[in-house]
PDB file of C-alpha atoms in Angstrom:
ATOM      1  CA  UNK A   1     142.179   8.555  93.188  1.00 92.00           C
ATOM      2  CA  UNK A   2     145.802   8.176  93.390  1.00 93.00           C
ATOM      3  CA  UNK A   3     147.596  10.571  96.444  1.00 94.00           C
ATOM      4  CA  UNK A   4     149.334  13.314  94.229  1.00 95.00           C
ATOM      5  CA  UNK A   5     148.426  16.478  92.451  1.00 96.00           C
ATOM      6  CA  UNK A   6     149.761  17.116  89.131  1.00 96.00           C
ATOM      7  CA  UNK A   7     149.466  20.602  88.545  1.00 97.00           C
ATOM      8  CA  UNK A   8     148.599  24.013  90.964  1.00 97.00           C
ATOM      9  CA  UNK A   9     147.479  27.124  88.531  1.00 97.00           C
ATOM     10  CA  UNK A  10     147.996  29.989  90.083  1.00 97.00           C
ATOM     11  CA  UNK A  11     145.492  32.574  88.812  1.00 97.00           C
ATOM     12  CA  UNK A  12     147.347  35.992  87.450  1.00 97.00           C
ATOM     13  CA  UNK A  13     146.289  39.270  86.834  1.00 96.00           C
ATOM     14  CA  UNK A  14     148.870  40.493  85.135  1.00 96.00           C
ATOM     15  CA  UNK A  15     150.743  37.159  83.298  1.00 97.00           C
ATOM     16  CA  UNK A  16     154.080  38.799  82.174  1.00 96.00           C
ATOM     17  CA  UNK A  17     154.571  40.075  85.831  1.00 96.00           C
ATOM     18  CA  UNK A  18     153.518  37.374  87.278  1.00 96.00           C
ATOM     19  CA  UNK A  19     155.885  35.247  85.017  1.00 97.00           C
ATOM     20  CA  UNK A  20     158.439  37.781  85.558  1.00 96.00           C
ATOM     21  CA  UNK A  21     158.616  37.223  89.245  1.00 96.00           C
ATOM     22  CA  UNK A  22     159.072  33.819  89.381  1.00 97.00           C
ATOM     23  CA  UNK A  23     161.728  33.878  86.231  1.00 96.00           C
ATOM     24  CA  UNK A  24     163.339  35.996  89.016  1.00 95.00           C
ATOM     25  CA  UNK A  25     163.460  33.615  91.636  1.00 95.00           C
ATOM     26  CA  UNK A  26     165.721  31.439  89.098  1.00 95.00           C
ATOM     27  CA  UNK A  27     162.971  29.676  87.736  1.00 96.00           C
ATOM     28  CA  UNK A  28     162.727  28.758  84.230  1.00 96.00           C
ATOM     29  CA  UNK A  29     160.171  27.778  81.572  1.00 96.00           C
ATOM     30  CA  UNK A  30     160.021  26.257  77.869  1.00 94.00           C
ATOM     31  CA  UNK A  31     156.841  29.091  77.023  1.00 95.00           C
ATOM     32  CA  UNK A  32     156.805  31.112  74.045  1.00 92.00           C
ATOM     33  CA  UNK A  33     157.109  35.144  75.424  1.00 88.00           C
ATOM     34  CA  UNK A  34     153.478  35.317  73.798  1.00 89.00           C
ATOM     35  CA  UNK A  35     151.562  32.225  75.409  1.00 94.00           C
ATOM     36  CA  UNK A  36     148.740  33.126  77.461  1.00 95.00           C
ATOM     37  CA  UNK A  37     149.662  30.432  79.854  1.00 97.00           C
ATOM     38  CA  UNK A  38     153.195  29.464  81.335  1.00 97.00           C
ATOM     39  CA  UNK A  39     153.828  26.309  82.466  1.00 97.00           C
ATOM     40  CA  UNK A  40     156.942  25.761  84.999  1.00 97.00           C
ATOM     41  CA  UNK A  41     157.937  22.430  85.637  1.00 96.00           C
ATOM     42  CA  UNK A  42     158.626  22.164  89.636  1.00 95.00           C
ATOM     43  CA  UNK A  43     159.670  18.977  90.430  1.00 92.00           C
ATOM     44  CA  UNK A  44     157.696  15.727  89.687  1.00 92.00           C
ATOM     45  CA  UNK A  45     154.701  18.436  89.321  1.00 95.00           C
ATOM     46  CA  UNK A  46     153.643  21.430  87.352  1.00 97.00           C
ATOM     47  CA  UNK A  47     153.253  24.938  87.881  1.00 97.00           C
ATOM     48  CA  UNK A  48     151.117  27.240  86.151  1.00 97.00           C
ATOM     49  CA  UNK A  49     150.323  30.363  85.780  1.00 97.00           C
ATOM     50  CA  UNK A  50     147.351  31.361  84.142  1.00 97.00           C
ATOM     51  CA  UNK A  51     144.702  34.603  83.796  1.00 97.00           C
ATOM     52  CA  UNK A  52     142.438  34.360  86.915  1.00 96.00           C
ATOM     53  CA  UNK A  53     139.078  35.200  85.301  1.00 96.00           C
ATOM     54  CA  UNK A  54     139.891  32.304  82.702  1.00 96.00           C
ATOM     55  CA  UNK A  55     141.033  30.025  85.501  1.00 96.00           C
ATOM     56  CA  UNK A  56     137.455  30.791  87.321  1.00 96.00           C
ATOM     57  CA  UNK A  57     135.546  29.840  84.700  1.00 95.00           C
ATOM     58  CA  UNK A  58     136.954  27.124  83.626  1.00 95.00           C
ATOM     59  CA  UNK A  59     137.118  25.779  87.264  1.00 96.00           C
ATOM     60  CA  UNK A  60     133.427  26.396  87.724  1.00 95.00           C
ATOM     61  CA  UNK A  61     133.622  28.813  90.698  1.00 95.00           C
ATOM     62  CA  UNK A  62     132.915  32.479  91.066  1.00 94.00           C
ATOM     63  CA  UNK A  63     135.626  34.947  91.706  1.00 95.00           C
ATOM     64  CA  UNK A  64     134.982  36.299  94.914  1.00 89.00           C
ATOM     65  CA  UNK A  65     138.493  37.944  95.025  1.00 91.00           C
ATOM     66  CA  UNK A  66     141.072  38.068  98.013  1.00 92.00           C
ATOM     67  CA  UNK A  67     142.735  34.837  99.310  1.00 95.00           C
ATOM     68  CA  UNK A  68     140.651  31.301  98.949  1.00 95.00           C
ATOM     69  CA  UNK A  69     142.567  29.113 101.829  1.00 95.00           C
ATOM     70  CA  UNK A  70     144.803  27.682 100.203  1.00 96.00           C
ATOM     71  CA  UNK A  71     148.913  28.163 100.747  1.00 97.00           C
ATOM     72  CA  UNK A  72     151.878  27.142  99.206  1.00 97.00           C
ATOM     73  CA  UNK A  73     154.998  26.258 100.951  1.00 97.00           C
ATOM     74  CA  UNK A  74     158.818  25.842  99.692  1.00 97.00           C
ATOM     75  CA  UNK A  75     160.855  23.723 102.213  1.00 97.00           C
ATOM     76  CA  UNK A  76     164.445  24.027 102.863  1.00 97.00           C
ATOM     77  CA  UNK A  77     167.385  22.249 105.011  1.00 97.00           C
ATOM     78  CA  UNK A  78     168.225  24.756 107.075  1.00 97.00           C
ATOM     79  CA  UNK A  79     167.248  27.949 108.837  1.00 98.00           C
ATOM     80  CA  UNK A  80     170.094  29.784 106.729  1.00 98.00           C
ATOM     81  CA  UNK A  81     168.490  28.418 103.314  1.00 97.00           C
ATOM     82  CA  UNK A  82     165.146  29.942 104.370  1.00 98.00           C
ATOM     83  CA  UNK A  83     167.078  33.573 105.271  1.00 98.00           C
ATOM     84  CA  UNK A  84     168.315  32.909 101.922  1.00 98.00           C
ATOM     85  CA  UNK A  85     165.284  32.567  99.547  1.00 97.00           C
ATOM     86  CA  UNK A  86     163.342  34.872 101.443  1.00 97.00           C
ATOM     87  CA  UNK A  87     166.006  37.847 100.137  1.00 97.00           C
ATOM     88  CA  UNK A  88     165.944  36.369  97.009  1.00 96.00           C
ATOM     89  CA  UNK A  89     161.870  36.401  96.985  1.00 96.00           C
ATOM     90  CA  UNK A  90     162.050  40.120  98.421  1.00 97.00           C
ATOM     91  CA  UNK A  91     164.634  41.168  95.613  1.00 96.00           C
ATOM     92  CA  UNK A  92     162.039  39.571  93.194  1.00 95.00           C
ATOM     93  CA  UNK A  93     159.233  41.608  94.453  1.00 95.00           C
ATOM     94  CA  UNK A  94     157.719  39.180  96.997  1.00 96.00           C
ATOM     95  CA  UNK A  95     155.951  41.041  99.772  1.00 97.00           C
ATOM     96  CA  UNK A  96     157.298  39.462 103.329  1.00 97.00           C
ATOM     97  CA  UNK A  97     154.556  39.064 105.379  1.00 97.00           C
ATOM     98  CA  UNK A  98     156.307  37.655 108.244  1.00 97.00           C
ATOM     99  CA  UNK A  99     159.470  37.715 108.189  1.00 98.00           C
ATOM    100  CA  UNK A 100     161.832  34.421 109.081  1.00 98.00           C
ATOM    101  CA  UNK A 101     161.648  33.323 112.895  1.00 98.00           C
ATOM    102  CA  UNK A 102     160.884  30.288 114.859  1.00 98.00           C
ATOM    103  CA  UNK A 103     157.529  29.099 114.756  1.00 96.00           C
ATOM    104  CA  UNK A 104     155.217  27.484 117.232  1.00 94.00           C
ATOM    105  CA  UNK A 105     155.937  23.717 115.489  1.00 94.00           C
ATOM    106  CA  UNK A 106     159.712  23.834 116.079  1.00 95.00           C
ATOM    107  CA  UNK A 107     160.289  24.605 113.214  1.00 97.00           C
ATOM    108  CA  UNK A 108     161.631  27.852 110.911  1.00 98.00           C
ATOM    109  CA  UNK A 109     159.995  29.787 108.026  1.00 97.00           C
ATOM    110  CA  UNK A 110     158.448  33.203 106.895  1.00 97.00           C
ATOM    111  CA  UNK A 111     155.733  34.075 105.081  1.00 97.00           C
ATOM    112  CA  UNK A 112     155.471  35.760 101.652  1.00 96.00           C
ATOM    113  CA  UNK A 113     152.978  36.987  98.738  1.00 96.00           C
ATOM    114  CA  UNK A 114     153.747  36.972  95.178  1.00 96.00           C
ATOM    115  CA  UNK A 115     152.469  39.882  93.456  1.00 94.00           C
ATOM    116  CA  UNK A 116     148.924  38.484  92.783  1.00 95.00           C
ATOM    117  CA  UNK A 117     148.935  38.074  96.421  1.00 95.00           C
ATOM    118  CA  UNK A 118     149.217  34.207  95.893  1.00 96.00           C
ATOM    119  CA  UNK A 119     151.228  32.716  99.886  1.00 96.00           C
ATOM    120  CA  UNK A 120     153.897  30.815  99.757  1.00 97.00           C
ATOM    121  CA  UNK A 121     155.472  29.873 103.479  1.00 97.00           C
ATOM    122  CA  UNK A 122     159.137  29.309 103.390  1.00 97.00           C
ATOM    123  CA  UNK A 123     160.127  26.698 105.772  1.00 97.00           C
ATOM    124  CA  UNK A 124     162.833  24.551 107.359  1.00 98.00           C
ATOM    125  CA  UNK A 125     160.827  21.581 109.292  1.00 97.00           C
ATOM    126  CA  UNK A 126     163.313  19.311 111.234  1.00 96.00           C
ATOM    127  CA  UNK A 127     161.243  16.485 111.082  1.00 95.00           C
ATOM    128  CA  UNK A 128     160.529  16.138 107.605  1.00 95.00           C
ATOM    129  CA  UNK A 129     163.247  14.630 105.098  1.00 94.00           C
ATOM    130  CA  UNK A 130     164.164  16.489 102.131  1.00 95.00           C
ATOM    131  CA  UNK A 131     165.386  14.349  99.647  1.00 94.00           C
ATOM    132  CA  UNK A 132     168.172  15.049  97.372  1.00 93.00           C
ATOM    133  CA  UNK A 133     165.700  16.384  94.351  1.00 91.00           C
ATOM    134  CA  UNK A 134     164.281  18.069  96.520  1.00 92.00           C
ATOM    135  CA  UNK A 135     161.436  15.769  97.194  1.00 93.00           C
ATOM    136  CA  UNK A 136     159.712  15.581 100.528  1.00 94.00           C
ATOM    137  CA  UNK A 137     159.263  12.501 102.715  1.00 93.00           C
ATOM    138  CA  UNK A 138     156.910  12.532 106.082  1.00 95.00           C
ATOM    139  CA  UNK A 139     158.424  10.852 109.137  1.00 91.00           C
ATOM    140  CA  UNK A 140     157.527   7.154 109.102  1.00 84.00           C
TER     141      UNK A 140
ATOM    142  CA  UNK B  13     164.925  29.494  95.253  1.00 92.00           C
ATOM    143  CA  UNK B  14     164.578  25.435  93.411  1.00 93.00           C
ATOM    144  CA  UNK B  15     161.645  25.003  91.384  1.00 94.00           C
ATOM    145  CA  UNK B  16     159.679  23.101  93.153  1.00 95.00           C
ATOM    146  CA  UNK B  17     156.570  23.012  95.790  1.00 96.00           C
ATOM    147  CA  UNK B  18     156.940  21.196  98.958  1.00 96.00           C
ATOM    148  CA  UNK B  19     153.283  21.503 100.599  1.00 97.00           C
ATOM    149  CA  UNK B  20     150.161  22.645  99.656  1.00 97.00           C
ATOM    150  CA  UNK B  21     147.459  23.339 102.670  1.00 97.00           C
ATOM    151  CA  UNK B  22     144.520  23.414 102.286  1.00 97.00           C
ATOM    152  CA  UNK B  23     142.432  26.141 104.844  1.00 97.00           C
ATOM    153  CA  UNK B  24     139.181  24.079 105.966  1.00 97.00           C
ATOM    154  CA  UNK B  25     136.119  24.987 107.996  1.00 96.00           C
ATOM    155  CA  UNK B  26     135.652  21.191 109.299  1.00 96.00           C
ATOM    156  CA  UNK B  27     138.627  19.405 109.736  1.00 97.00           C
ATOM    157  CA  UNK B  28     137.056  16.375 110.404  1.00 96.00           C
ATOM    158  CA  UNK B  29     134.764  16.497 106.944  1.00 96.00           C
ATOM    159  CA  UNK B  30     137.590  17.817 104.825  1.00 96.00           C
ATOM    160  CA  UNK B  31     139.910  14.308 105.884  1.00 97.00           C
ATOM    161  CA  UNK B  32     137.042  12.146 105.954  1.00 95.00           C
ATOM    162  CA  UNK B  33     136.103  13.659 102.199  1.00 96.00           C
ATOM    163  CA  UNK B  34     139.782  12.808 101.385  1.00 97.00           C
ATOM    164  CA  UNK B  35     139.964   9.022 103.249  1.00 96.00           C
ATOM    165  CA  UNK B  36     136.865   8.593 101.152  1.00 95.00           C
ATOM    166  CA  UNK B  37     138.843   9.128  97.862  1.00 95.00           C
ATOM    167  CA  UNK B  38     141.631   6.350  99.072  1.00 95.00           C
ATOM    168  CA  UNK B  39     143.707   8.994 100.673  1.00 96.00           C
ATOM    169  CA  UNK B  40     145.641   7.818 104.042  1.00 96.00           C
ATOM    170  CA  UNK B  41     147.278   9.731 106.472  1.00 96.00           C
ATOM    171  CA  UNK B  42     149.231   8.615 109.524  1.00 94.00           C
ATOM    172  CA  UNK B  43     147.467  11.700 111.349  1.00 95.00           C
ATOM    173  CA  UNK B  44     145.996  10.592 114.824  1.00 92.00           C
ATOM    174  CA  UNK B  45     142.053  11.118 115.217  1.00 88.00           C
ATOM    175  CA  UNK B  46     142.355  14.361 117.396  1.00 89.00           C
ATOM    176  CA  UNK B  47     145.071  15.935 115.242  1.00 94.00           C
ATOM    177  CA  UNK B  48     144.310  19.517 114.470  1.00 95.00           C
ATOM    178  CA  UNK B  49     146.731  19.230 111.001  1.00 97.00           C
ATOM    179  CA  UNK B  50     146.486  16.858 108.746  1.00 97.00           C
ATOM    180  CA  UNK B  51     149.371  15.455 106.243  1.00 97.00           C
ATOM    181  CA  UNK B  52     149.269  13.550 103.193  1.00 96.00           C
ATOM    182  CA  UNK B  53     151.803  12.325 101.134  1.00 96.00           C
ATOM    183  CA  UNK B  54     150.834  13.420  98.556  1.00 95.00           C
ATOM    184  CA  UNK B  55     153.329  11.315  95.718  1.00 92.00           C
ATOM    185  CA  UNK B  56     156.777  13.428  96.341  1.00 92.00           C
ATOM    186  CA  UNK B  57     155.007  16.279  98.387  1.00 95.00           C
ATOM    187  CA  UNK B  58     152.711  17.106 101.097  1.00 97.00           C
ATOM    188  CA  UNK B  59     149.190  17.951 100.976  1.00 97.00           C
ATOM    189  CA  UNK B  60     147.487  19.320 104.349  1.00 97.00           C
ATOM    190  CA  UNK B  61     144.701  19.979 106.175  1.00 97.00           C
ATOM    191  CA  UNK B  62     144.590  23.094 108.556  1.00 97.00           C
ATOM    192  CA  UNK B  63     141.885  25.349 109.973  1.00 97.00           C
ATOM    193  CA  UNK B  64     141.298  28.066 107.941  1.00 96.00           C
ATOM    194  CA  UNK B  65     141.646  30.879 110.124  1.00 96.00           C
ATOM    195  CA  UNK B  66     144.835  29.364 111.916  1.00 96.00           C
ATOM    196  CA  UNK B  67     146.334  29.359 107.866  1.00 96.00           C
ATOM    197  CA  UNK B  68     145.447  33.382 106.804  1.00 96.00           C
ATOM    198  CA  UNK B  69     147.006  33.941 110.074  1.00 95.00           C
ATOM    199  CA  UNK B  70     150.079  32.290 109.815  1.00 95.00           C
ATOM    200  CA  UNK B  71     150.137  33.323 106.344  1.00 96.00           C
ATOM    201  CA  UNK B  72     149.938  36.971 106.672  1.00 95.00           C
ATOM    202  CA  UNK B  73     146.478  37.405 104.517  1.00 95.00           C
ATOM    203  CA  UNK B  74     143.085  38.661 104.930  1.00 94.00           C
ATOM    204  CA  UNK B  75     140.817  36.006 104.474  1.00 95.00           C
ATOM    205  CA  UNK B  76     137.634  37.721 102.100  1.00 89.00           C
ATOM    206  CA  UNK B  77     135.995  34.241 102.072  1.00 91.00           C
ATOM    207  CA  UNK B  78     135.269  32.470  98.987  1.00 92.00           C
ATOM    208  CA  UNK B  79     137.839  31.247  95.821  1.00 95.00           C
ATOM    209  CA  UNK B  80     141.702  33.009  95.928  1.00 94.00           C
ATOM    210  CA  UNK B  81     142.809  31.985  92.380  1.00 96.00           C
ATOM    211  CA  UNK B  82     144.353  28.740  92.965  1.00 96.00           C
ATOM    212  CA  UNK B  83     143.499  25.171  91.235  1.00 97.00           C
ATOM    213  CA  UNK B  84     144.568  22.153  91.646  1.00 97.00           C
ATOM    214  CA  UNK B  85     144.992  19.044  89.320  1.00 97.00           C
ATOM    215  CA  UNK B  86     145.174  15.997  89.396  1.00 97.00           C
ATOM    216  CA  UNK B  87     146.060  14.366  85.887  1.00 97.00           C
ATOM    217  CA  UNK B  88     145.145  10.636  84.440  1.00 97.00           C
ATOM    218  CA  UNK B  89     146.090   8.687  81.665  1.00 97.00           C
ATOM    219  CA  UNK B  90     143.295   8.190  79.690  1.00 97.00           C
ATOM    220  CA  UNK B  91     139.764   9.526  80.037  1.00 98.00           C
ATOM    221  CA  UNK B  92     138.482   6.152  81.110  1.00 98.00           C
ATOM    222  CA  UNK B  93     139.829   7.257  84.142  1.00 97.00           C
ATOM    223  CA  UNK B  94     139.167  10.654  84.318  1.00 98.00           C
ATOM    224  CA  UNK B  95     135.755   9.451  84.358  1.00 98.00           C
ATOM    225  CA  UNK B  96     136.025   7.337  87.141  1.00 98.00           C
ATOM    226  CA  UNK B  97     137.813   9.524  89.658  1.00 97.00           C
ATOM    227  CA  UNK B  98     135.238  12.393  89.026  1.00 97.00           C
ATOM    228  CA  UNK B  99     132.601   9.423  89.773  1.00 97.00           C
ATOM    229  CA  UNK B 100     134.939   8.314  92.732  1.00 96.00           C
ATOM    230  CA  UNK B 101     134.441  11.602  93.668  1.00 97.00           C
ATOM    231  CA  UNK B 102     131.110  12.458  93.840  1.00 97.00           C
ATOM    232  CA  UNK B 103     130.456   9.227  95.611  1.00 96.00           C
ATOM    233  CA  UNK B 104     132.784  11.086  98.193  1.00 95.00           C
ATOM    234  CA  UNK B 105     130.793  14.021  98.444  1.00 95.00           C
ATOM    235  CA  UNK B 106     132.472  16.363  96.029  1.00 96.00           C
ATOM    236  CA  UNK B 107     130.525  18.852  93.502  1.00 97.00           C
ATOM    237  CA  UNK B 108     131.533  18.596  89.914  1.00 97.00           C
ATOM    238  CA  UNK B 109     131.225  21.733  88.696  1.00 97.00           C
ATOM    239  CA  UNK B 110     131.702  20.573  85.484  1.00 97.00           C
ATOM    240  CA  UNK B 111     131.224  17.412  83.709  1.00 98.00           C
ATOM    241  CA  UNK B 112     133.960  15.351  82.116  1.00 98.00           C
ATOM    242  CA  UNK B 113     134.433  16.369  78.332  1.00 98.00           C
ATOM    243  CA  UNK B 114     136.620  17.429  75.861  1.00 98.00           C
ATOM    244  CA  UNK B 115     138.319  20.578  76.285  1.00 97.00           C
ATOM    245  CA  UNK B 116     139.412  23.393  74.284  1.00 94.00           C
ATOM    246  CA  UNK B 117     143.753  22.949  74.495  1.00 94.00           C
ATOM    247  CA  UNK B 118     142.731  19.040  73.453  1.00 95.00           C
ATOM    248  CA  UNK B 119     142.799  17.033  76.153  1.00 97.00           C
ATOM    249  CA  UNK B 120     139.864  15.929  78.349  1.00 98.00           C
ATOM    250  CA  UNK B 121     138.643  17.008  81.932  1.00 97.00           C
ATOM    251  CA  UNK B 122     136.039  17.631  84.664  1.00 97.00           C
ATOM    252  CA  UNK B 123     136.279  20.121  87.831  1.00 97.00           C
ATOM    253  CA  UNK B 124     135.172  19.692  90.563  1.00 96.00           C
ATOM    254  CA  UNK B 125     135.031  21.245  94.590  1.00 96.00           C
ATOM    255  CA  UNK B 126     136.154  19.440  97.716  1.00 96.00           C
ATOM    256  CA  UNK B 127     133.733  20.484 100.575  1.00 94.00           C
ATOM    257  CA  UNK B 128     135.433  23.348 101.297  1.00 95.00           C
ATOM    258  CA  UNK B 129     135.193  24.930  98.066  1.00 95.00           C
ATOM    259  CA  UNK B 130     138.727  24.455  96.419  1.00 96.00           C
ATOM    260  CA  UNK B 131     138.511  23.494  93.090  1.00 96.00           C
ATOM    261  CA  UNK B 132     140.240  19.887  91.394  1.00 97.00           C
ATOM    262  CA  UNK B 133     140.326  19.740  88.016  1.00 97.00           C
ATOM    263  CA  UNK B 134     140.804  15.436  86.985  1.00 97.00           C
ATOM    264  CA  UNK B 135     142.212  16.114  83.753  1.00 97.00           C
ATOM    265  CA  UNK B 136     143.629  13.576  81.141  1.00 98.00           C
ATOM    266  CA  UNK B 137     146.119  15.639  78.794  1.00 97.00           C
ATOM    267  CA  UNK B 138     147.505  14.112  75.917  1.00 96.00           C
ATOM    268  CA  UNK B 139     150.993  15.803  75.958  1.00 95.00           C
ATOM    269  CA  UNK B 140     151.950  15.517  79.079  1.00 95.00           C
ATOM    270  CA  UNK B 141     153.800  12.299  80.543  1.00 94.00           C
ATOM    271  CA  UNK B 142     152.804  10.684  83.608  1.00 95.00           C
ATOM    272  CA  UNK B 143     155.887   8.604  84.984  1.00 94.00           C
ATOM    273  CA  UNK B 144     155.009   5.155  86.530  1.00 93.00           C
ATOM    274  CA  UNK B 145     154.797   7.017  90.128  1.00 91.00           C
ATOM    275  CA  UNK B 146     152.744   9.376  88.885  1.00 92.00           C
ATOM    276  CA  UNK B 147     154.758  12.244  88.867  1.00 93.00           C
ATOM    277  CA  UNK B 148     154.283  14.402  85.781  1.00 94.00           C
ATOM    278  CA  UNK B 149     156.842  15.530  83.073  1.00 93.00           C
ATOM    279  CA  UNK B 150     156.271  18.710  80.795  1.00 95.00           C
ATOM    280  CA  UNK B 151     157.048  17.435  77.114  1.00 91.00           C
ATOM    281  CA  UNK B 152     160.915  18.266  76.350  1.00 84.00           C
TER     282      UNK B 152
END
């Protein structure tokens, strides 16, 4: 199994909201206004967004509902980039869970919902190199 | 805010089963033995490994236990080789929750849980181009 994931499909209840809030972060997709699933492309990788009781199935687990452990993050260059997207997120609708400060790694970030509760952390890490796509490269 | 993901983590129970389930698939990581994260790079992005508790925390979520909506994927060329990841897989320890086969939007797929319970689905999809890093491209 090669090292990469392909595609993270985030589970909606509500798919024009949910499609909604990322459209207003600035992000855009080729989907039809009607198509039960929206695909963003996000990088070398694929977003999706997709009804959470069809996702469940179809991933052969059992809804228990809440959060699952798993969280997404958005890296940045600077502390000042992270201020940044965090407004934008909180003008989308994003709930800010913690808002930007240092954290315990040296680093910078916050932490925020989306509105099906989904976490994204948004982070400046010093040690990690963000390429110019936006790419991310682990110290050698 | 750029369309992109930087880093997924993945909230664990047993760090050192969740990274061993992961070296078993061919993963590496130039994490030390003792580390209490865990980072892959994962093609151009970061998959890690974090105590699950330690991750609602930082995250600002209640953790209900159980599933929270999120899948991952990770996409093949052909379903010669979807088949043999989800075998690579299950050598590794993983439950396929459901068997390779055709699937309803046309393409072919299995899903399967990691130890912890977070669902991959190995998925071959006919549309969608897989550059010769891996890295995936929505059709234009």
């Amino acid at each position: 199994m090669e090292q990469r994931v392909s595609l993270i499909t985030l589970g909606v209840d509500d798919l024009a909201r949910a499609r909604a809030f990322y459209e207003a972060l600035g992000w855009t997709t080729r989907a039809e206004p009607g198509d039960d699933v929206v695909f963003f492309q996000a990088g070398r990788m694929v977003v999706a967004l997709w009804g959470r009781a069809a996702l469940a199935e179809d991933s052969g687990v059992e809804d228990t509902g809440g959060w699952g452990g798993i969280t997404l993050a958005h890296n940045l260059r600077s502390p000042e980039e992270v201020d940044a997207v965090v407004e934008e997120a909180r003008a989308a609708g994003a709930a800010v869970v913690r808002e930007p400060g240092a954290t315990f790694w040296g680093g910078y970030s916050a932490a925020l919902t989306d509105p099906d509760g989904h976490p994204w952390e948004i982070a400046h890490n010093p040690r990690w190199t963000i390429r110019d796509d936006g790419t991310i490269e682990l110290p050698a």
